[in-house]
Amino acid sequence: MKFLLNLTVALLLAGTFVQAQTTSATPGKGKVSGAILDEKAQPFPFVNVLLLKASDSTLVKGLAADDGGKFLFDQVPAGKFLTLVSMVGYQKSYSAPFNVNDDAVELPTISLKTDTQALNEVTVVAKKPFIEQQIDRTVVNVENSIVSAGATALEVLERAPGVTVDQQNEQLKLRGKEGVIVQIDGKQTFLSQQELITLLRNTPSDNIEKIELITNPSAKYDAAGNSGIINIKMKRNKNYGTNGNLNLGAAYAKYGRSNATATVNHRAGKLSTFISGGAFFNKGFNNNDIYRRIPFEDKVTIFDQKTERTNKSQYYNVRAGADYFVTDKTTVGVLVSGFYNNWSNPFGQTNTRILNEDLSLQRTFRTDVFNGGKMNNVSANANLKHQFDDKGKELTFDVDFVNYSGSKKSNLDTRYFTPQGQEETGSREAVRNNMPSDINIGVAKLDYAQPLGKGKFETGLKTSFVASDNDMIFETKADEWVLDPSRSNRFKYTENVNAAYVNYNAKITKKLSYQLGLRAEHTHSIGNSVTLNQKRDRNYVNLFPSVFLSQQLDTNNVLNISYSRRIDRPNYQSLNPFEFYLDPYTFQRGNPNLKPQYTNSFQLVHVYKSKINTTLAYSRIKDMIADELPQQIASENKTFVTSDNLDNQDNVSLTVSFPVTFTKWWSLQANFTGVYNAYNSIYLDQKLEIKQASWNMYASNQFTLGKGWSAEISGWYNSRAFYGLYAANPMGMLNAGLQKNILNKKGTIRLNVNDIFWTNRFNGTAIYKDIDFKVKSEWPSRQFRLTFTYNFGNQNVKGARQRNTGSDDLQKRAGGGS
């Protein structure tokens, strides 16, 4: 299997070394500049401009106009040329031929006119690449991927450059760093890592338009999130009239799963509305093998555990919104969404052998486990946007309310057996726990922007209040169920964050621009363990500066440099000192002494021809919050995981993203990320020092086969890496998909295979002080999927209002670890 995986990686990357033979002129000293206006004689930004040879109209160079509608080609060789200016929905405009003789040529102003016929009849045949690199973010265009059809949001994230999905410990990382902020339509999910992974695992990719990876946010964003922001944008109304789409999907991976989603949009006059809903049903499994050695008083006890679990889940969601255009300059809107997520493990069993150091059998035990839970969500947002008469002056106001309610349940029934296989008399242990939780969030946010001098000034205020209530009820059974007060705990948490920011961006020269920002945040939090009668009150103020510089070196090269300071506050359930048991010897414990972590990040980005993106980044994290750190109570042979602060983490990463077009029918998008992590701390009264270099890659081949057929072959690979104390072996997968357009291109059928060789499995070790264990884990990563999509109604292309809500940076921290 290792040979197949290595061969797969080699084949995926082989294309990147194939170079098409092209003939290009020697760069000259000529320059060609111009400006573009729309029908109202206003500057037309970001229009496509092509420089063509006058003799045969072959392409010499291409670029997009800047935000002022201006463009500049430099290093143009001597010769005769013309320009082509184009934008979807507008008539193409060709310039008259002109000569360049190592001099500067300024073209007459170009005006674009609306193409009425095109707007009524246009059919968009070009599509964005699966991964698109922009100046300040990486965009994963989910709806354009064949192999992503019928998948889940979590499976799509596995293919995103620089994103690592740790299925074993249920964590997300970006460029090798924890602390990722996950947003849905600009609104944070506000869940624990486990709850977030569960939500993404049950969210169909057919609901998703694109995923944005923002690795160094500006002061306009909340300061939380040391490794950046992952923003999942759901599909929205983009059209006038009434239209919609329907998606049906089915998959098989030992067990079956199915999904259905539907969206209806209506836009007429001053009112734009939409409603969408979906359902997802899944049955899967998760198998784990854990082998651990526990030394105590010159004696070693060995636990050899094998766990098999099946899981079932149901997920329903609905989203509805309306925008009313009061005037040309004032818009009000409402957005309501909610979901219901129910999951359970109808079968779960752990069989454990307890061995002496010489591998002789002491005893065995079997734990039958039932885990389950549900999570309900309701979110409401009201928004006002007003544009003043002065160009560029804008005011937005948001009010949000969000509620999460749910519960987790677990029942454990353990029986012990002698080495001969006989059940020990009176050894049966039965325990159960139930943890209902309720989270309420209120947010108000005001943002204002206006031109100032040669640039743009932005400022804003934000206040948020969060109240979380978790009640862990732990019971043991003798003749009847009895409350165990030593392991039960009610934990309440309240947090108020008030923030203000200023941001200014401008150009120093035509090619050099900058952005300066400063954010101030005041935090007051109270964690109250009601059962233990323990309160922890924190009250602090922090400043978070950000600096961005962008230099256009020439027509093809742009260089960006940025710095920012960020904070990550502990998750609410991580602060809760409860104990959540998986079996009598394995559990999770909260840590009420967790402190916030602070990150200073530096980033250097080079963009070549708006296609090849290279990012070099460095960050230092102080008081790093490490989740899933293992500890042991050796005298009782117990192992537990918890969250704790490590002193420092240094992270260096290099990311390269580039496309390759081999022929008209074959193109490739490749992404490579190299990461170096160094941990330096005192942990469990011993110096912890880990230095690890790792890398991951993603490559996607797109094939246009003709007559409505297309195909895709993609894959990713993660090298050996450290996740906290865990050293994980390499992982990867290969995927293939086939697509056919039907019903006059209104319908699409997709067939794909995910993880063909089933190489996406976790295999890791943790060795530190008296901690010595190995973990293997597998889940239904290999899947066969069939999906059908149908679009109905008016499909004219017309953009709708895009906006974020006021709680865009709040909804992550509803809980702690797993």
Short mmCIF file of C-alpha atoms in Angstrom, two decimals, residues 318-708:
data_model
loop_
_atom_site.label_atom_id
_atom_site.label_comp_id
_atom_site.label_asym_id
_atom_site.label_seq_id
_atom_site.Cartn_x
_atom_site.Cartn_y
_atom_site.Cartn_z
CA VAL A 318 -32.99 25.56 6.96
CA ARG A 319 -31.90 29.09 6.01
CA ALA A 320 -34.09 31.99 4.91
CA GLY A 321 -33.33 35.62 4.26
CA ALA A 322 -34.65 38.82 2.74
CA ASP A 323 -33.06 42.09 1.61
CA TYR A 324 -35.21 45.15 0.98
CA PHE A 325 -33.67 47.98 -1.05
CA VAL A 326 -35.33 51.02 0.55
CA THR A 327 -33.48 53.38 -1.77
CA ASP A 328 -30.53 53.09 -4.11
CA LYS A 329 -28.30 53.77 -1.12
CA THR A 330 -30.10 52.09 1.81
CA THR A 331 -30.70 48.39 2.29
CA VAL A 332 -32.17 46.49 5.22
CA GLY A 333 -32.06 42.75 5.61
CA VAL A 334 -32.90 39.84 7.87
CA LEU A 335 -31.39 36.38 7.98
CA VAL A 336 -32.71 33.40 9.95
CA SER A 337 -31.11 29.97 10.07
CA GLY A 338 -31.14 26.85 12.15
CA PHE A 339 -30.20 23.21 12.22
CA TYR A 340 -31.00 20.02 14.09
CA ASN A 341 -28.21 17.47 14.49
CA ASN A 342 -28.78 14.10 16.16
CA TRP A 343 -26.11 11.43 16.41
CA SER A 344 -25.63 8.13 18.24
CA ASN A 345 -23.39 5.07 18.48
CA PRO A 346 -25.93 2.20 18.47
CA PHE A 347 -23.05 -0.26 18.82
CA GLY A 348 -19.76 0.39 20.59
CA GLN A 349 -17.53 -2.14 22.27
CA THR A 350 -14.02 -2.04 23.69
CA ASN A 351 -12.18 -5.30 24.37
CA THR A 352 -9.08 -4.83 26.52
CA ARG A 353 -6.34 -7.21 27.58
CA ILE A 354 -4.30 -6.22 30.66
CA LEU A 355 -0.83 -7.72 30.41
CA ASN A 356 2.26 -7.96 32.58
CA GLU A 357 5.61 -6.73 31.25
CA ASP A 358 6.44 -10.27 30.06
CA LEU A 359 3.14 -10.17 28.09
CA SER A 360 1.45 -12.73 30.35
CA LEU A 361 -2.28 -12.06 30.75
CA GLN A 362 -3.55 -10.54 34.02
CA ARG A 363 -7.23 -10.16 33.15
CA THR A 364 -9.50 -8.84 30.41
CA PHE A 365 -12.49 -6.55 30.39
CA ARG A 366 -15.20 -5.64 27.91
CA THR A 367 -16.93 -2.26 27.89
CA ASP A 368 -20.18 -1.86 25.98
CA VAL A 369 -20.60 1.81 25.14
CA PHE A 370 -23.55 3.86 23.95
CA ASN A 371 -22.80 7.47 23.06
CA GLY A 372 -25.24 9.92 21.62
CA GLY A 373 -26.34 13.48 21.56
CA LYS A 374 -28.17 16.24 19.81
CA MET A 375 -27.54 19.88 19.01
CA ASN A 376 -30.14 22.47 18.00
CA ASN A 377 -29.32 25.92 16.67
CA VAL A 378 -31.34 29.04 15.92
CA SER A 379 -29.68 32.23 14.60
CA ALA A 380 -31.23 35.56 13.68
CA ASN A 381 -29.59 38.64 12.18
CA ALA A 382 -30.88 42.12 11.27
CA ASN A 383 -28.72 44.33 9.08
CA LEU A 384 -28.75 47.93 7.86
CA LYS A 385 -26.44 49.26 5.16
CA HIS A 386 -26.39 52.89 4.02
CA GLN A 387 -24.20 54.52 1.38
CA PHE A 388 -23.86 58.29 1.69
CA ASP A 389 -23.82 60.70 -1.23
CA ASP A 390 -20.06 60.95 -1.03
CA LYS A 391 -18.50 58.16 -3.02
CA GLY A 392 -17.16 55.39 -0.82
CA LYS A 393 -18.74 56.59 2.45
CA GLU A 394 -20.67 53.68 3.97
CA LEU A 395 -22.30 52.69 7.28
CA THR A 396 -23.39 49.17 8.31
CA PHE A 397 -25.09 48.01 11.50
CA ASP A 398 -25.76 44.43 12.64
CA VAL A 399 -27.65 42.89 15.54
CA ASP A 400 -27.46 39.14 16.18
CA PHE A 401 -28.95 36.56 18.47
CA VAL A 402 -27.74 32.96 18.48
CA ASN A 403 -28.82 30.00 20.60
CA TYR A 404 -27.34 26.53 20.82
CA SER A 405 -29.01 23.87 22.95
CA GLY A 406 -28.36 20.18 23.20
CA SER A 407 -27.03 17.33 25.26
CA LYS A 408 -24.48 14.53 25.24
CA LYS A 409 -25.16 11.11 26.72
CA SER A 410 -22.93 8.14 27.45
CA ASN A 411 -23.61 4.73 28.99
CA LEU A 412 -20.76 2.36 29.90
CA ASP A 413 -21.23 -1.25 31.01
CA THR A 414 -17.97 -3.02 31.92
CA ARG A 415 -17.45 -6.71 32.75
CA TYR A 416 -14.12 -8.23 33.90
CA PHE A 417 -12.86 -11.70 33.05
CA THR A 418 -10.11 -14.00 34.32
CA PRO A 419 -7.26 -15.08 32.02
CA GLN A 420 -9.28 -18.26 31.44
CA GLY A 421 -12.24 -16.23 30.16
CA GLN A 422 -14.57 -16.61 33.14
CA GLU A 423 -16.46 -13.53 34.33
CA GLU A 424 -15.26 -12.32 37.72
CA THR A 425 -17.99 -12.41 40.35
CA GLY A 426 -19.31 -8.97 41.37
CA SER A 427 -16.96 -7.14 39.01
CA ARG A 428 -19.56 -5.54 36.79
CA GLU A 429 -19.40 -1.72 36.60
CA ALA A 430 -22.16 0.38 35.08
CA VAL A 431 -21.96 4.17 34.78
CA ARG A 432 -23.76 6.76 32.73
CA ASN A 433 -23.56 10.51 32.24
CA ASN A 434 -25.69 13.17 30.68
CA MET A 435 -24.56 16.73 29.93
CA PRO A 436 -27.26 19.15 28.77
CA SER A 437 -25.89 22.46 27.54
CA ASP A 438 -27.30 25.83 26.59
CA ILE A 439 -25.50 28.76 24.96
CA ASN A 440 -26.93 32.20 24.24
CA ILE A 441 -25.08 34.86 22.25
CA GLY A 442 -25.97 38.50 21.69
CA VAL A 443 -23.99 40.82 19.42
CA ALA A 444 -24.18 44.39 18.16
CA LYS A 445 -21.71 45.71 15.58
CA LEU A 446 -21.28 49.09 13.85
CA ASP A 447 -18.86 49.68 10.94
CA TYR A 448 -18.11 52.91 9.09
CA ALA A 449 -15.90 53.55 6.07
CA GLN A 450 -15.08 56.65 4.02
CA PRO A 451 -12.39 57.94 1.66
CA LEU A 452 -9.71 59.92 3.43
CA GLY A 453 -6.81 61.59 1.68
CA LYS A 454 -5.47 59.18 -0.91
CA GLY A 455 -6.92 56.14 0.80
CA LYS A 456 -9.79 54.61 2.73
CA PHE A 457 -10.49 54.93 6.46
CA GLU A 458 -12.47 52.30 8.37
CA THR A 459 -13.56 52.18 11.99
CA GLY A 460 -16.02 50.21 14.05
CA LEU A 461 -17.39 49.18 17.44
CA LYS A 462 -18.55 45.78 18.60
CA THR A 463 -19.97 44.37 21.81
CA SER A 464 -20.84 40.76 22.49
CA PHE A 465 -22.20 38.82 25.42
CA VAL A 466 -22.11 35.03 25.79
CA ALA A 467 -23.71 32.89 28.49
CA SER A 468 -23.00 29.15 28.62
CA ASP A 469 -24.50 26.60 31.01
CA ASN A 470 -23.28 22.95 31.11
CA ASP A 471 -24.54 20.45 33.66
CA MET A 472 -22.61 17.15 33.87
CA ILE A 473 -24.73 14.52 35.65
CA PHE A 474 -22.70 11.37 36.45
CA GLU A 475 -24.39 8.26 37.86
CA THR A 476 -23.27 4.79 38.93
CA LYS A 477 -25.39 1.67 39.25
CA ALA A 478 -25.48 -0.88 42.01
CA ASP A 479 -29.08 -2.00 42.50
CA GLU A 480 -30.30 1.29 41.05
CA TRP A 481 -28.83 4.44 39.51
CA VAL A 482 -27.22 6.74 42.08
CA LEU A 483 -25.78 10.21 41.53
CA ASP A 484 -22.00 10.37 41.92
CA PRO A 485 -21.38 13.91 43.26
CA SER A 486 -17.58 13.53 43.00
CA ARG A 487 -17.80 13.29 39.20
CA SER A 488 -20.84 15.49 38.55
CA ASN A 489 -20.43 19.19 37.97
CA ARG A 490 -22.43 22.17 36.79
CA PHE A 491 -20.35 24.80 35.04
CA LYS A 492 -21.54 28.28 34.04
CA TYR A 493 -19.54 30.69 31.95
CA THR A 494 -20.23 34.28 30.98
CA GLU A 495 -18.10 36.49 28.77
CA ASN A 496 -18.39 40.08 27.60
CA VAL A 497 -16.04 41.40 24.90
CA ASN A 498 -16.07 45.07 23.84
CA ALA A 499 -13.95 46.04 20.85
CA ALA A 500 -13.04 49.06 18.74
CA TYR A 501 -10.83 49.25 15.66
CA VAL A 502 -9.39 51.70 13.16
CA ASN A 503 -8.03 50.72 9.77
CA TYR A 504 -6.51 52.82 6.99
CA ASN A 505 -5.26 51.78 3.56
CA ALA A 506 -3.82 53.94 0.82
CA LYS A 507 -1.27 54.10 -1.97
CA ILE A 508 2.13 55.70 -1.51
CA THR A 509 2.86 55.42 -5.20
CA LYS A 510 1.03 53.82 -8.11
CA LYS A 511 2.66 50.49 -7.26
CA LEU A 512 3.13 50.69 -3.49
CA SER A 513 0.19 50.50 -1.09
CA TYR A 514 -0.17 49.97 2.64
CA GLN A 515 -2.74 49.19 5.31
CA LEU A 516 -2.42 49.99 9.01
CA GLY A 517 -4.83 48.77 11.67
CA LEU A 518 -5.23 48.73 15.43
CA ARG A 519 -7.85 46.82 17.40
CA ALA A 520 -8.52 47.14 21.14
CA GLU A 521 -10.47 44.47 23.00
CA HIS A 522 -11.69 44.44 26.59
CA THR A 523 -12.63 41.00 27.95
CA HIS A 524 -14.45 40.18 31.17
CA SER A 525 -15.13 36.48 31.80
CA ILE A 526 -16.38 34.50 34.78
CA GLY A 527 -16.13 30.72 34.98
CA ASN A 528 -18.24 29.30 37.79
CA SER A 529 -18.06 25.64 38.85
CA VAL A 530 -21.31 25.59 40.81
CA THR A 531 -20.78 22.10 42.21
CA LEU A 532 -17.21 22.76 43.37
CA ASN A 533 -18.04 26.33 44.45
CA GLN A 534 -15.07 27.65 42.46
CA LYS A 535 -15.10 30.92 40.50
CA ARG A 536 -12.46 32.26 38.14
CA ASP A 537 -12.87 35.92 37.22
CA ARG A 538 -10.71 37.40 34.45
CA ASN A 539 -10.70 41.05 33.33
CA TYR A 540 -8.13 42.29 30.80
CA VAL A 541 -7.50 44.68 27.90
CA ASN A 542 -5.34 43.97 24.84
CA LEU A 543 -4.15 45.86 21.77
CA PHE A 544 -3.81 44.08 18.42
CA PRO A 545 -1.91 45.94 15.66
CA SER A 546 -1.72 44.88 12.01
CA VAL A 547 0.44 46.13 9.14
CA PHE A 548 0.21 45.26 5.42
CA LEU A 549 2.45 46.42 2.55
CA SER A 550 1.87 45.59 -1.12
CA GLN A 551 4.37 46.35 -3.89
CA GLN A 552 3.59 45.82 -7.58
CA LEU A 553 7.08 45.00 -8.87
CA ASP A 554 6.00 44.90 -12.51
CA THR A 555 3.09 43.69 -14.62
CA ASN A 556 3.54 40.08 -13.53
CA ASN A 557 4.85 40.27 -9.96
CA VAL A 558 3.26 41.47 -6.70
CA LEU A 559 4.88 41.27 -3.27
CA ASN A 560 2.90 41.53 0.01
CA ILE A 561 4.27 41.75 3.55
CA SER A 562 2.06 41.65 6.65
CA TYR A 563 2.19 41.44 10.45
CA SER A 564 -0.56 40.92 13.01
CA ARG A 565 -1.03 40.08 16.68
CA ARG A 566 -3.88 37.78 17.74
CA ILE A 567 -5.40 36.08 20.78
CA ASP A 568 -7.11 32.75 21.46
CA ARG A 569 -9.23 32.49 24.58
CA PRO A 570 -9.85 29.05 26.14
CA ASN A 571 -12.88 27.10 25.02
CA TYR A 572 -15.69 27.09 27.57
CA GLN A 573 -15.81 23.33 28.14
CA SER A 574 -12.01 23.19 28.33
CA LEU A 575 -12.34 25.37 31.45
CA ASN A 576 -14.95 23.03 32.93
CA PRO A 577 -13.22 20.62 35.37
CA PHE A 578 -15.55 17.72 34.53
CA GLU A 579 -14.42 14.16 33.74
CA PHE A 580 -15.93 12.41 30.70
CA TYR A 581 -15.26 8.64 30.72
CA LEU A 582 -14.74 6.41 27.69
CA ASP A 583 -14.02 3.32 29.81
CA PRO A 584 -13.01 2.80 33.47
CA TYR A 585 -9.36 3.55 32.64
CA THR A 586 -9.73 6.28 30.02
CA PHE A 587 -11.34 9.69 30.38
CA GLN A 588 -11.14 13.40 29.56
CA ARG A 589 -10.72 16.18 32.11
CA GLY A 590 -11.20 19.95 31.82
CA ASN A 591 -8.69 22.52 33.07
CA PRO A 592 -10.02 25.66 34.83
CA ASN A 593 -6.50 27.16 34.94
CA LEU A 594 -6.17 27.63 31.17
CA LYS A 595 -4.87 31.06 30.08
CA PRO A 596 -5.35 32.83 26.72
CA GLN A 597 -2.63 32.33 24.11
CA TYR A 598 -1.12 35.18 22.06
CA THR A 599 0.34 34.96 18.57
CA ASN A 600 2.60 37.30 16.58
CA SER A 601 2.46 36.45 12.87
CA PHE A 602 4.60 37.62 9.94
CA GLN A 603 3.79 36.77 6.32
CA LEU A 604 5.51 37.35 2.97
CA VAL A 605 3.46 36.64 -0.18
CA HIS A 606 4.62 36.70 -3.80
CA VAL A 607 2.07 36.50 -6.62
CA TYR A 608 3.15 35.87 -10.20
CA LYS A 609 0.73 36.61 -13.05
CA SER A 610 -2.15 36.37 -10.55
CA LYS A 611 -1.69 32.59 -10.69
CA ILE A 612 1.41 31.36 -8.88
CA ASN A 613 1.27 32.22 -5.20
CA THR A 614 4.15 31.68 -2.78
CA THR A 615 3.69 32.41 0.94
CA LEU A 616 6.41 32.34 3.58
CA ALA A 617 5.07 32.75 7.13
CA TYR A 618 6.45 32.78 10.67
CA SER A 619 4.59 32.93 13.97
CA ARG A 620 5.41 32.65 17.66
CA ILE A 621 2.68 31.54 20.05
CA LYS A 622 3.03 32.38 23.74
CA ASP A 623 1.17 30.25 26.32
CA MET A 624 0.03 27.93 23.54
CA ILE A 625 -3.20 26.06 24.33
CA ALA A 626 -2.56 22.41 23.47
CA ASP A 627 -5.62 20.13 23.32
CA GLU A 628 -5.71 16.38 23.88
CA LEU A 629 -2.52 16.28 25.95
CA PRO A 630 -2.26 12.83 27.57
CA GLN A 631 -1.50 12.31 31.26
CA GLN A 632 -1.55 9.27 33.50
CA ILE A 633 -2.49 8.29 37.03
CA ALA A 634 0.02 5.47 37.08
CA SER A 635 -0.98 4.13 40.50
CA GLU A 636 -4.49 3.42 39.13
CA ASN A 637 -3.43 2.50 35.56
CA LYS A 638 -5.60 5.36 34.26
CA THR A 639 -4.90 7.58 31.26
CA PHE A 640 -6.71 10.83 30.53
CA VAL A 641 -6.44 13.74 28.12
CA THR A 642 -6.74 17.42 28.95
CA SER A 643 -5.92 20.90 27.64
CA ASP A 644 -2.94 22.80 28.99
CA ASN A 645 -0.73 25.81 28.25
CA LEU A 646 2.72 25.17 26.77
CA ASP A 647 5.27 28.00 26.99
CA ASN A 648 6.06 28.66 23.31
CA GLN A 649 5.51 27.33 19.83
CA ASP A 650 7.43 28.57 16.77
CA ASN A 651 5.91 27.86 13.37
CA VAL A 652 7.50 28.43 9.95
CA SER A 653 5.57 27.53 6.80
CA LEU A 654 6.08 27.78 3.04
CA THR A 655 3.05 27.42 0.75
CA VAL A 656 3.19 27.33 -3.05
CA SER A 657 0.04 27.24 -5.19
CA PHE A 658 0.11 27.11 -8.98
CA PRO A 659 -1.93 25.98 -12.01
CA VAL A 660 -0.62 24.15 -15.08
CA THR A 661 -2.52 24.02 -18.38
CA PHE A 662 -1.28 21.15 -20.54
CA THR A 663 -3.89 21.27 -23.30
CA LYS A 664 -7.34 22.76 -23.87
CA TRP A 665 -8.84 19.67 -22.23
CA TRP A 666 -6.38 19.01 -19.39
CA SER A 667 -5.39 21.34 -16.55
CA LEU A 668 -3.88 20.85 -13.11
CA GLN A 669 -3.94 22.81 -9.86
CA ALA A 670 -1.22 21.96 -7.33
CA ASN A 671 -0.56 23.20 -3.81
CA PHE A 672 2.39 22.42 -1.57
CA THR A 673 2.89 23.40 2.07
CA GLY A 674 6.02 22.81 4.13
CA VAL A 675 5.84 23.35 7.90
CA TYR A 676 8.44 23.48 10.67
CA ASN A 677 7.10 23.38 14.23
CA ALA A 678 9.16 23.78 17.40
CA TYR A 679 7.67 23.33 20.88
CA ASN A 680 9.66 24.57 23.86
CA SER A 681 8.10 24.25 27.31
CA ILE A 682 8.09 22.69 30.75
CA TYR A 683 5.36 20.05 30.88
CA LEU A 684 4.74 17.67 33.79
CA ASP A 685 7.85 19.07 35.50
CA GLN A 686 10.09 18.08 32.60
CA LYS A 687 11.51 20.00 29.65
CA LEU A 688 9.47 19.38 26.51
CA GLU A 689 11.30 20.11 23.27
CA ILE A 690 9.90 18.92 19.94
CA LYS A 691 11.19 20.00 16.53
CA GLN A 692 9.47 18.59 13.48
CA ALA A 693 9.47 19.40 9.76
CA SER A 694 6.48 18.18 7.78
CA TRP A 695 4.77 18.84 4.46
CA ASN A 696 1.51 18.26 2.65
CA MET A 697 0.38 18.58 -0.92
CA TYR A 698 -2.80 18.64 -2.96
CA ALA A 699 -3.13 18.19 -6.72
CA SER A 700 -6.25 18.15 -8.89
CA ASN A 701 -6.37 17.20 -12.58
CA GLN A 702 -9.39 18.49 -14.54
CA PHE A 703 -10.34 16.90 -17.88
CA THR A 704 -12.89 18.27 -20.38
CA LEU A 705 -13.91 15.28 -22.51
CA GLY A 706 -16.53 16.85 -24.80
CA LYS A 707 -20.27 16.25 -25.35
CA GLY A 708 -21.01 17.29 -21.78
#
